[in-house]
Amino acid sequence: MKKYKCVFCGWAYDPALGDEKAGISPGTSFEDLPQDWVCPDCGSGKEYFNPID
């Protein structure tokens, strides 16, 4: 599963870790995050994340 990085603050979503603060379990792919999920650092929406190669 790919990691995704916020274009504004640089925080990276790692599917292996999930997002504990938002209740997202490890192993959850970026595509499977809820539509209303936001960056835990700056509050940007999913549309502001790009895949990391």
PDB file of N, CA and C in Angstrom:
ATOM      1  N   MET A   1       0.836  -1.183   0.000  1.00  0.00           N
ATOM      2  CA  MET A   1       0.000   0.000   0.000  1.00  0.00           C
ATOM      3  C   MET A   1       0.881   1.246   0.000  1.00  0.00           C
ATOM      4  N   LYS A   2       0.454   2.229  -0.787  1.00  0.00           N
ATOM      5  CA  LYS A   2       1.228   3.454  -0.933  1.00  0.00           C
ATOM      6  C   LYS A   2       1.015   4.407   0.234  1.00  0.00           C
ATOM      7  N   LYS A   3       2.055   5.197   0.513  1.00  0.00           N
ATOM      8  CA  LYS A   3       1.964   6.298   1.466  1.00  0.00           C
ATOM      9  C   LYS A   3       1.533   7.542   0.697  1.00  0.00           C
ATOM     10  N   TYR A   4       0.876   8.456   1.394  1.00  0.00           N
ATOM     11  CA  TYR A   4       0.419   9.701   0.794  1.00  0.00           C
ATOM     12  C   TYR A   4       0.879  10.866   1.655  1.00  0.00           C
ATOM     13  N   LYS A   5       1.277  11.973   0.994  1.00  0.00           N
ATOM     14  CA  LYS A   5       1.842  13.122   1.694  1.00  0.00           C
ATOM     15  C   LYS A   5       0.979  14.365   1.471  1.00  0.00           C
ATOM     16  N   CYS A   6       0.743  15.112   2.547  1.00  0.00           N
ATOM     17  CA  CYS A   6      -0.018  16.358   2.489  1.00  0.00           C
ATOM     18  C   CYS A   6       0.807  17.424   1.769  1.00  0.00           C
ATOM     19  N   VAL A   7       0.197  18.111   0.799  1.00  0.00           N
ATOM     20  CA  VAL A   7       0.915  19.126   0.036  1.00  0.00           C
ATOM     21  C   VAL A   7       1.167  20.396   0.850  1.00  0.00           C
ATOM     22  N   PHE A   8       0.414  20.599   1.915  1.00  0.00           N
ATOM     23  CA  PHE A   8       0.554  21.825   2.705  1.00  0.00           C
ATOM     24  C   PHE A   8       1.564  21.692   3.837  1.00  0.00           C
ATOM     25  N   CYS A   9       1.477  20.627   4.623  1.00  0.00           N
ATOM     26  CA  CYS A   9       2.351  20.538   5.802  1.00  0.00           C
ATOM     27  C   CYS A   9       3.395  19.432   5.709  1.00  0.00           C
ATOM     28  N   GLY A  10       3.244  18.507   4.741  1.00  0.00           N
ATOM     29  CA  GLY A  10       4.232  17.451   4.562  1.00  0.00           C
ATOM     30  C   GLY A  10       3.996  16.204   5.401  1.00  0.00           C
ATOM     31  N   TRP A  11       2.902  16.182   6.192  1.00  0.00           N
ATOM     32  CA  TRP A  11       2.598  14.993   6.983  1.00  0.00           C
ATOM     33  C   TRP A  11       2.277  13.851   6.029  1.00  0.00           C
ATOM     34  N   ALA A  12       2.771  12.659   6.334  1.00  0.00           N
ATOM     35  CA  ALA A  12       2.552  11.508   5.456  1.00  0.00           C
ATOM     36  C   ALA A  12       1.653  10.477   6.130  1.00  0.00           C
ATOM     37  N   TYR A  13       0.646  10.023   5.385  1.00  0.00           N
ATOM     38  CA  TYR A  13      -0.204   8.933   5.850  1.00  0.00           C
ATOM     39  C   TYR A  13       0.457   7.627   5.458  1.00  0.00           C
ATOM     40  N   ASP A  14       0.736   6.799   6.457  1.00  0.00           N
ATOM     41  CA  ASP A  14       1.342   5.487   6.235  1.00  0.00           C
ATOM     42  C   ASP A  14       0.284   4.435   6.575  1.00  0.00           C
ATOM     43  N   PRO A  15      -0.196   3.686   5.575  1.00  0.00           N
ATOM     44  CA  PRO A  15      -1.228   2.684   5.830  1.00  0.00           C
ATOM     45  C   PRO A  15      -0.818   1.640   6.865  1.00  0.00           C
ATOM     46  N   ALA A  16       0.465   1.383   6.997  1.00  0.00           N
ATOM     47  CA  ALA A  16       0.926   0.400   7.984  1.00  0.00           C
ATOM     48  C   ALA A  16       0.676   0.890   9.409  1.00  0.00           C
ATOM     49  N   LEU A  17       0.598   2.214   9.577  1.00  0.00           N
ATOM     50  CA  LEU A  17       0.393   2.805  10.902  1.00  0.00           C
ATOM     51  C   LEU A  17      -1.045   3.255  11.133  1.00  0.00           C
ATOM     52  N   GLY A  18      -1.748   3.611  10.061  1.00  0.00           N
ATOM     53  CA  GLY A  18      -3.093   4.155  10.198  1.00  0.00           C
ATOM     54  C   GLY A  18      -3.043   5.556  10.793  1.00  0.00           C
ATOM     55  N   ASP A  19      -4.132   5.978  11.436  1.00  0.00           N
ATOM     56  CA  ASP A  19      -4.206   7.284  12.084  1.00  0.00           C
ATOM     57  C   ASP A  19      -4.926   7.093  13.415  1.00  0.00           C
ATOM     58  N   GLU A  20      -4.139   6.821  14.432  1.00  0.00           N
ATOM     59  CA  GLU A  20      -4.689   6.483  15.752  1.00  0.00           C
ATOM     60  C   GLU A  20      -5.619   7.572  16.278  1.00  0.00           C
ATOM     61  N   LYS A  21      -5.242   8.846  16.089  1.00  0.00           N
ATOM     62  CA  LYS A  21      -6.054   9.965  16.586  1.00  0.00           C
ATOM     63  C   LYS A  21      -7.457   9.963  15.990  1.00  0.00           C
ATOM     64  N   ALA A  22      -7.564   9.552  14.730  1.00  0.00           N
ATOM     65  CA  ALA A  22      -8.853   9.553  14.037  1.00  0.00           C
ATOM     66  C   ALA A  22      -9.551   8.198  14.109  1.00  0.00           C
ATOM     67  N   GLY A  23      -8.942   7.238  14.808  1.00  0.00           N
ATOM     68  CA  GLY A  23      -9.553   5.919  14.928  1.00  0.00           C
ATOM     69  C   GLY A  23      -9.390   5.055  13.690  1.00  0.00           C
ATOM     70  N   ILE A  24      -8.394   5.364  12.872  1.00  0.00           N
ATOM     71  CA  ILE A  24      -8.124   4.589  11.649  1.00  0.00           C
ATOM     72  C   ILE A  24      -7.126   3.483  11.989  1.00  0.00           C
ATOM     73  N   SER A  25      -7.539   2.249  11.801  1.00  0.00           N
ATOM     74  CA  SER A  25      -6.721   1.097  12.156  1.00  0.00           C
ATOM     75  C   SER A  25      -5.531   0.933  11.221  1.00  0.00           C
ATOM     76  N   PRO A  26      -4.406   0.428  11.757  1.00  0.00           N
ATOM     77  CA  PRO A  26      -3.284   0.070  10.879  1.00  0.00           C
ATOM     78  C   PRO A  26      -3.761  -0.910   9.819  1.00  0.00           C
ATOM     79  N   GLY A  27      -3.214  -0.775   8.621  1.00  0.00           N
ATOM     80  CA  GLY A  27      -3.598  -1.640   7.512  1.00  0.00           C
ATOM     81  C   GLY A  27      -4.695  -1.038   6.645  1.00  0.00           C
ATOM     82  N   THR A  28      -5.161   0.181   6.972  1.00  0.00           N
ATOM     83  CA  THR A  28      -6.201   0.851   6.178  1.00  0.00           C
ATOM     84  C   THR A  28      -5.545   1.634   5.050  1.00  0.00           C
ATOM     85  N   SER A  29      -5.886   1.293   3.814  1.00  0.00           N
ATOM     86  CA  SER A  29      -5.301   1.999   2.671  1.00  0.00           C
ATOM     87  C   SER A  29      -5.852   3.424   2.603  1.00  0.00           C
ATOM     88  N   PHE A  30      -5.117   4.304   1.955  1.00  0.00           N
ATOM     89  CA  PHE A  30      -5.546   5.698   1.818  1.00  0.00           C
ATOM     90  C   PHE A  30      -6.901   5.771   1.125  1.00  0.00           C
ATOM     91  N   GLU A  31      -7.094   4.941   0.121  1.00  0.00           N
ATOM     92  CA  GLU A  31      -8.350   4.937  -0.632  1.00  0.00           C
ATOM     93  C   GLU A  31      -9.534   4.551   0.243  1.00  0.00           C
ATOM     94  N   ASP A  32      -9.284   3.795   1.294  1.00  0.00           N
ATOM     95  CA  ASP A  32     -10.363   3.345   2.173  1.00  0.00           C
ATOM     96  C   ASP A  32     -10.640   4.286   3.346  1.00  0.00           C
ATOM     97  N   LEU A  33      -9.885   5.388   3.437  1.00  0.00           N
ATOM     98  CA  LEU A  33     -10.154   6.369   4.487  1.00  0.00           C
ATOM     99  C   LEU A  33     -11.518   7.011   4.215  1.00  0.00           C
ATOM    100  N   PRO A  34     -12.241   7.394   5.264  1.00  0.00           N
ATOM    101  CA  PRO A  34     -13.534   8.076   5.051  1.00  0.00           C
ATOM    102  C   PRO A  34     -13.349   9.368   4.257  1.00  0.00           C
ATOM    103  N   GLN A  35     -14.354   9.752   3.494  1.00  0.00           N
ATOM    104  CA  GLN A  35     -14.280  10.972   2.675  1.00  0.00           C
ATOM    105  C   GLN A  35     -14.048  12.215   3.526  1.00  0.00           C
ATOM    106  N   ASP A  36     -14.513  12.198   4.779  1.00  0.00           N
ATOM    107  CA  ASP A  36     -14.360  13.375   5.631  1.00  0.00           C
ATOM    108  C   ASP A  36     -13.086  13.343   6.483  1.00  0.00           C
ATOM    109  N   TRP A  37     -12.209  12.361   6.232  1.00  0.00           N
ATOM    110  CA  TRP A  37     -10.938  12.297   6.951  1.00  0.00           C
ATOM    111  C   TRP A  37     -10.095  13.508   6.573  1.00  0.00           C
ATOM    112  N   VAL A  38      -9.376  14.065   7.553  1.00  0.00           N
ATOM    113  CA  VAL A  38      -8.499  15.210   7.296  1.00  0.00           C
ATOM    114  C   VAL A  38      -7.115  14.957   7.887  1.00  0.00           C
ATOM    115  N   CYS A  39      -6.149  15.693   7.387  1.00  0.00           N
ATOM    116  CA  CYS A  39      -4.778  15.620   7.884  1.00  0.00           C
ATOM    117  C   CYS A  39      -4.765  15.936   9.379  1.00  0.00           C
ATOM    118  N   PRO A  40      -4.155  15.072  10.191  1.00  0.00           N
ATOM    119  CA  PRO A  40      -4.128  15.323  11.630  1.00  0.00           C
ATOM    120  C   PRO A  40      -3.256  16.514  12.040  1.00  0.00           C
ATOM    121  N   ASP A  41      -2.372  16.955  11.159  1.00  0.00           N
ATOM    122  CA  ASP A  41      -1.503  18.091  11.498  1.00  0.00           C
ATOM    123  C   ASP A  41      -2.100  19.442  11.093  1.00  0.00           C
ATOM    124  N   CYS A  42      -2.683  19.520   9.875  1.00  0.00           N
ATOM    125  CA  CYS A  42      -3.142  20.829   9.401  1.00  0.00           C
ATOM    126  C   CYS A  42      -4.622  20.884   9.034  1.00  0.00           C
ATOM    127  N   GLY A  43      -5.306  19.738   9.025  1.00  0.00           N
ATOM    128  CA  GLY A  43      -6.738  19.726   8.747  1.00  0.00           C
ATOM    129  C   GLY A  43      -7.115  19.732   7.276  1.00  0.00           C
ATOM    130  N   SER A  44      -6.161  19.525   6.381  1.00  0.00           N
ATOM    131  CA  SER A  44      -6.458  19.484   4.943  1.00  0.00           C
ATOM    132  C   SER A  44      -7.166  18.186   4.582  1.00  0.00           C
ATOM    133  N   GLY A  45      -8.037  18.258   3.575  1.00  0.00           N
ATOM    134  CA  GLY A  45      -8.782  17.096   3.118  1.00  0.00           C
ATOM    135  C   GLY A  45      -7.950  16.142   2.275  1.00  0.00           C
ATOM    136  N   LYS A  46      -8.531  14.973   2.015  1.00  0.00           N
ATOM    137  CA  LYS A  46      -7.844  13.935   1.238  1.00  0.00           C
ATOM    138  C   LYS A  46      -7.395  14.420  -0.140  1.00  0.00           C
ATOM    139  N   GLU A  47      -8.137  15.376  -0.706  1.00  0.00           N
ATOM    140  CA  GLU A  47      -7.798  15.854  -2.051  1.00  0.00           C
ATOM    141  C   GLU A  47      -6.469  16.595  -2.094  1.00  0.00           C
ATOM    142  N   TYR A  48      -5.909  16.912  -0.924  1.00  0.00           N
ATOM    143  CA  TYR A  48      -4.629  17.617  -0.862  1.00  0.00           C
ATOM    144  C   TYR A  48      -3.461  16.689  -0.530  1.00  0.00           C
ATOM    145  N   PHE A  49      -3.653  15.416  -0.778  1.00  0.00           N
ATOM    146  CA  PHE A  49      -2.593  14.430  -0.560  1.00  0.00           C
ATOM    147  C   PHE A  49      -2.179  13.833  -1.893  1.00  0.00           C
ATOM    148  N   ASN A  50      -0.869  13.617  -2.034  1.00  0.00           N
ATOM    149  CA  ASN A  50      -0.320  12.994  -3.245  1.00  0.00           C
ATOM    150  C   ASN A  50       0.429  11.733  -2.852  1.00  0.00           C
ATOM    151  N   PRO A  51       0.391  10.720  -3.732  1.00  0.00           N
ATOM    152  CA  PRO A  51       1.140   9.493  -3.422  1.00  0.00           C
ATOM    153  C   PRO A  51       2.640   9.745  -3.388  1.00  0.00           C
ATOM    154  N   ILE A  52       3.298   9.027  -2.502  1.00  0.00           N
ATOM    155  CA  ILE A  52       4.758   9.095  -2.404  1.00  0.00           C
ATOM    156  C   ILE A  52       5.324   7.889  -3.152  1.00  0.00           C
ATOM    157  N   ASP A  53       6.284   8.123  -4.016  1.00  0.00           N
ATOM    158  CA  ASP A  53       6.901   7.020  -4.778  1.00  0.00           C
ATOM    159  C   ASP A  53       7.850   6.212  -3.921  1.00  0.00           C
TER     160      ASP A  53
END
